């Protein structure tokens, strides 16, 4: 059975799963839902946290994109390059993934949801300050190595890139000040399987225009 993936098309964490599946070469049955559906009894039975992405693979129901991407790699990838088995390498990948899960994506979600719910029309300064801190931290991470967690691309780059690329639409970074981030983004854009994100990123941009107009 092909694993089922519930998504909202514009969602950065859902897009990280789609890109990872493309990288690994696993086919997914993608089920596109609307935000309201996440609060229905039907979906809440699958995920009481009412979030997408959500993956159903055989008897397993998995939520949180960071868990889904590492699961897909461990189960379906031909090698361990995207999520290294070596403890010293993996610990760095995990650090970046947890940073995305706990700091980076939540700030993007707060900004986006603020527009969507009409809580604000301009991004509040506390959100801007955190976004700048994120850019500062990433610029430093990328000073030592070309990729976020070592000398080759890993799933940390994929997940974090979906957040940074989307955050950049709401709070653009200065590509001169953050030259390492700009170079990293360019290199990621040239990775063939990243093209799986193109249609979804376009939807993100349209959705952003809609909520901010
Ligand atoms: N840490 C989670 C975040 C997932 C998340 O918050 N997704 C958003 C869409 S981008 C969502 O489901 N929002 C609905 C809600 O929180 O009620 C992940 O990486 O999957």
Short mmCIF file of C-alpha atoms in Angstrom, two decimals, residues 21-213:
data_model
loop_
_atom_site.label_atom_id
_atom_site.label_comp_id
_atom_site.label_asym_id
_atom_site.label_seq_id
_atom_site.Cartn_x
_atom_site.Cartn_y
_atom_site.Cartn_z
CA UNK A 21 9.65 11.71 -0.52
CA UNK A 22 10.93 12.92 -3.90
CA UNK A 23 14.52 12.63 -2.65
CA UNK A 24 13.98 9.11 -1.39
CA UNK A 25 11.90 8.08 -4.39
CA UNK A 26 8.85 6.95 -2.45
CA UNK A 27 5.42 7.45 -3.96
CA UNK A 28 2.77 8.98 -1.69
CA UNK A 29 -0.99 9.16 -2.00
CA UNK A 30 -1.41 12.90 -1.31
CA UNK A 31 -4.71 13.98 0.22
CA UNK A 32 -5.19 17.75 0.08
CA UNK A 33 -7.41 19.14 2.82
CA UNK A 34 -8.54 22.58 4.00
CA UNK A 35 -7.80 24.07 7.42
CA UNK A 36 -11.40 23.47 8.63
CA UNK A 37 -11.08 19.75 8.01
CA UNK A 38 -8.35 19.52 10.68
CA UNK A 39 -10.99 20.25 13.33
CA UNK A 40 -13.48 17.61 12.19
CA UNK A 41 -14.06 14.50 14.33
CA UNK A 42 -12.81 12.42 11.45
CA UNK A 43 -9.39 14.10 11.41
CA UNK A 44 -9.15 14.65 15.18
CA UNK A 45 -9.41 10.87 15.58
CA UNK A 46 -6.26 10.59 13.48
CA UNK A 47 -4.45 13.53 15.09
CA UNK A 48 -5.85 15.24 18.20
CA UNK A 49 -3.17 17.92 17.69
CA UNK A 50 -5.12 18.95 14.52
CA UNK A 51 -2.03 19.45 12.38
CA UNK A 52 -0.87 18.41 8.98
CA UNK A 53 1.28 16.88 7.59
CA UNK A 54 0.03 13.50 8.73
CA UNK A 55 1.26 10.22 7.27
CA UNK A 56 -0.50 6.88 7.36
CA UNK A 57 1.75 3.99 6.47
CA UNK A 58 0.36 0.49 7.05
CA UNK A 59 -0.71 0.47 10.72
CA UNK A 60 1.19 3.64 11.65
CA UNK A 61 -0.26 7.12 11.96
CA UNK A 62 2.56 9.66 12.15
CA UNK A 63 2.27 13.39 12.76
CA UNK A 64 4.95 16.10 12.82
CA UNK A 65 6.90 16.59 9.63
CA UNK A 66 10.26 16.10 11.34
CA UNK A 67 9.25 12.64 12.49
CA UNK A 68 7.70 11.85 9.11
CA UNK A 69 10.77 12.85 7.08
CA UNK A 70 13.18 10.80 9.19
CA UNK A 71 10.75 7.87 9.15
CA UNK A 72 10.51 7.96 5.33
CA UNK A 73 14.28 8.04 5.00
CA UNK A 74 14.85 5.22 7.49
CA UNK A 75 12.17 3.06 5.90
CA UNK A 76 12.54 3.82 2.18
CA UNK A 77 15.93 5.41 1.39
CA UNK A 78 18.63 3.33 -0.30
CA UNK A 79 21.36 4.85 1.86
CA UNK A 80 21.71 6.93 5.01
CA UNK A 81 23.10 10.12 3.44
CA UNK A 82 20.02 12.26 4.15
CA UNK A 83 19.76 11.05 7.75
CA UNK A 84 23.13 9.59 8.76
CA UNK A 85 23.26 6.53 11.02
CA UNK A 86 26.54 7.68 12.60
CA UNK A 87 25.69 9.15 15.99
CA UNK A 88 28.08 12.10 15.70
CA UNK A 89 26.57 13.10 12.34
CA UNK A 90 22.97 12.39 13.26
CA UNK A 91 23.10 14.46 16.43
CA UNK A 92 23.84 17.55 14.34
CA UNK A 93 20.99 16.82 11.92
CA UNK A 94 18.64 16.33 14.87
CA UNK A 95 19.72 19.63 16.43
CA UNK A 96 18.76 21.50 13.26
CA UNK A 97 15.47 19.62 12.91
CA UNK A 98 14.51 20.32 16.53
CA UNK A 99 15.44 23.98 16.09
CA UNK A 100 13.11 24.13 13.11
CA UNK A 101 10.35 22.33 15.02
CA UNK A 102 10.64 24.42 18.18
CA UNK A 103 11.72 27.91 17.05
CA UNK A 104 11.79 28.51 13.34
CA UNK A 105 8.57 27.04 12.03
CA UNK A 106 6.54 28.26 15.07
CA UNK A 107 7.57 31.88 14.37
CA UNK A 108 6.56 31.51 10.74
CA UNK A 109 3.25 29.97 11.81
CA UNK A 110 2.65 32.80 14.31
CA UNK A 111 3.26 35.40 11.61
CA UNK A 112 1.14 33.64 9.00
CA UNK A 113 -1.71 32.83 11.38
CA UNK A 114 -1.72 36.46 12.59
CA UNK A 115 -2.49 37.61 9.04
CA UNK A 116 -4.91 34.76 8.36
CA UNK A 117 -6.94 35.40 11.51
CA UNK A 118 -6.71 39.18 10.94
CA UNK A 119 -5.04 39.58 14.35
CA UNK A 120 -2.63 42.04 12.71
CA UNK A 121 -1.95 43.68 9.36
CA UNK A 122 1.74 44.35 9.99
CA UNK A 123 4.15 41.83 11.44
CA UNK A 124 4.68 42.70 15.14
CA UNK A 125 8.20 43.60 16.22
CA UNK A 126 8.67 40.56 18.51
CA UNK A 127 8.10 38.25 15.54
CA UNK A 128 10.49 40.30 13.40
CA UNK A 129 13.15 40.16 16.12
CA UNK A 130 12.90 36.36 16.36
CA UNK A 131 13.07 36.05 12.56
CA UNK A 132 16.25 38.13 12.49
CA UNK A 133 17.70 35.98 15.29
CA UNK A 134 16.93 32.91 13.16
CA UNK A 135 18.73 34.44 10.17
CA UNK A 136 21.70 35.42 12.39
CA UNK A 137 21.96 31.89 13.77
CA UNK A 138 21.74 30.27 10.35
CA UNK A 139 24.37 32.57 8.91
CA UNK A 140 26.67 31.37 11.73
CA UNK A 141 25.81 27.69 11.21
CA UNK A 142 26.69 28.02 7.54
CA UNK A 143 30.07 29.63 8.20
CA UNK A 144 31.69 26.33 9.17
CA UNK A 145 30.12 24.06 6.55
CA UNK A 146 28.32 24.54 3.24
CA UNK A 147 25.35 22.52 4.42
CA UNK A 148 23.56 22.79 7.73
CA UNK A 149 24.73 19.54 9.24
CA UNK A 150 27.98 18.46 7.64
CA UNK A 151 29.62 18.26 4.24
CA UNK A 152 26.60 17.11 2.25
CA UNK A 153 22.89 17.81 2.06
CA UNK A 154 20.78 16.18 4.76
CA UNK A 155 17.13 16.26 5.73
CA UNK A 156 18.00 19.15 8.06
CA UNK A 157 18.66 21.29 4.98
CA UNK A 158 15.34 20.24 3.44
CA UNK A 159 13.18 20.94 6.50
CA UNK A 160 14.94 24.17 7.47
CA UNK A 161 14.91 25.41 3.88
CA UNK A 162 11.13 25.03 3.63
CA UNK A 163 10.80 27.25 6.73
CA UNK A 164 13.45 29.83 5.75
CA UNK A 165 12.25 30.06 2.15
CA UNK A 166 8.71 30.72 3.41
CA UNK A 167 9.78 33.05 6.24
CA UNK A 168 11.70 35.03 3.62
CA UNK A 169 8.38 35.77 1.88
CA UNK A 170 6.97 37.32 5.05
CA UNK A 171 10.15 38.83 6.50
CA UNK A 172 12.74 39.04 3.70
CA UNK A 173 16.39 38.65 4.63
CA UNK A 174 19.07 40.91 3.21
CA UNK A 175 21.05 38.65 0.89
CA UNK A 176 24.19 40.80 1.32
CA UNK A 177 24.10 40.65 5.12
CA UNK A 178 23.12 36.97 5.02
CA UNK A 179 25.35 35.96 2.12
CA UNK A 180 25.86 32.39 3.38
CA UNK A 181 22.12 31.83 3.63
CA UNK A 182 21.63 33.25 0.13
CA UNK A 183 24.32 30.93 -1.27
CA UNK A 184 22.89 27.92 0.60
CA UNK A 185 19.39 28.72 -0.74
CA UNK A 186 20.74 28.96 -4.28
CA UNK A 187 22.52 25.62 -3.98
CA UNK A 188 19.37 23.99 -2.61
CA UNK A 189 17.31 25.39 -5.45
CA UNK A 190 19.64 23.62 -7.87
CA UNK A 191 19.14 20.20 -6.24
CA UNK A 192 16.90 18.32 -8.73
CA UNK A 193 14.39 16.87 -6.22
CA UNK A 194 13.78 20.32 -4.72
CA UNK A 195 11.72 21.01 -7.85
CA UNK A 196 8.98 18.95 -6.16
CA UNK A 197 8.36 22.05 -4.05
CA UNK A 198 7.81 24.46 -6.96
CA UNK A 199 4.02 24.10 -7.41
CA UNK A 200 3.45 24.16 -3.65
CA UNK A 201 5.68 27.18 -3.05
CA UNK A 202 3.70 29.05 -5.72
CA UNK A 203 0.54 28.24 -3.78
CA UNK A 204 2.23 29.49 -0.59
CA UNK A 205 3.04 32.81 -2.29
CA UNK A 206 -0.54 33.16 -3.60
CA UNK A 207 -1.95 32.30 -0.18
CA UNK A 208 0.36 34.83 1.45
CA UNK A 209 -0.83 37.51 -1.03
CA UNK A 210 -4.42 36.63 -0.23
CA UNK A 211 -4.06 36.82 3.56
CA UNK A 212 -2.03 40.03 3.49
CA UNK A 213 -4.16 41.97 1.00
#
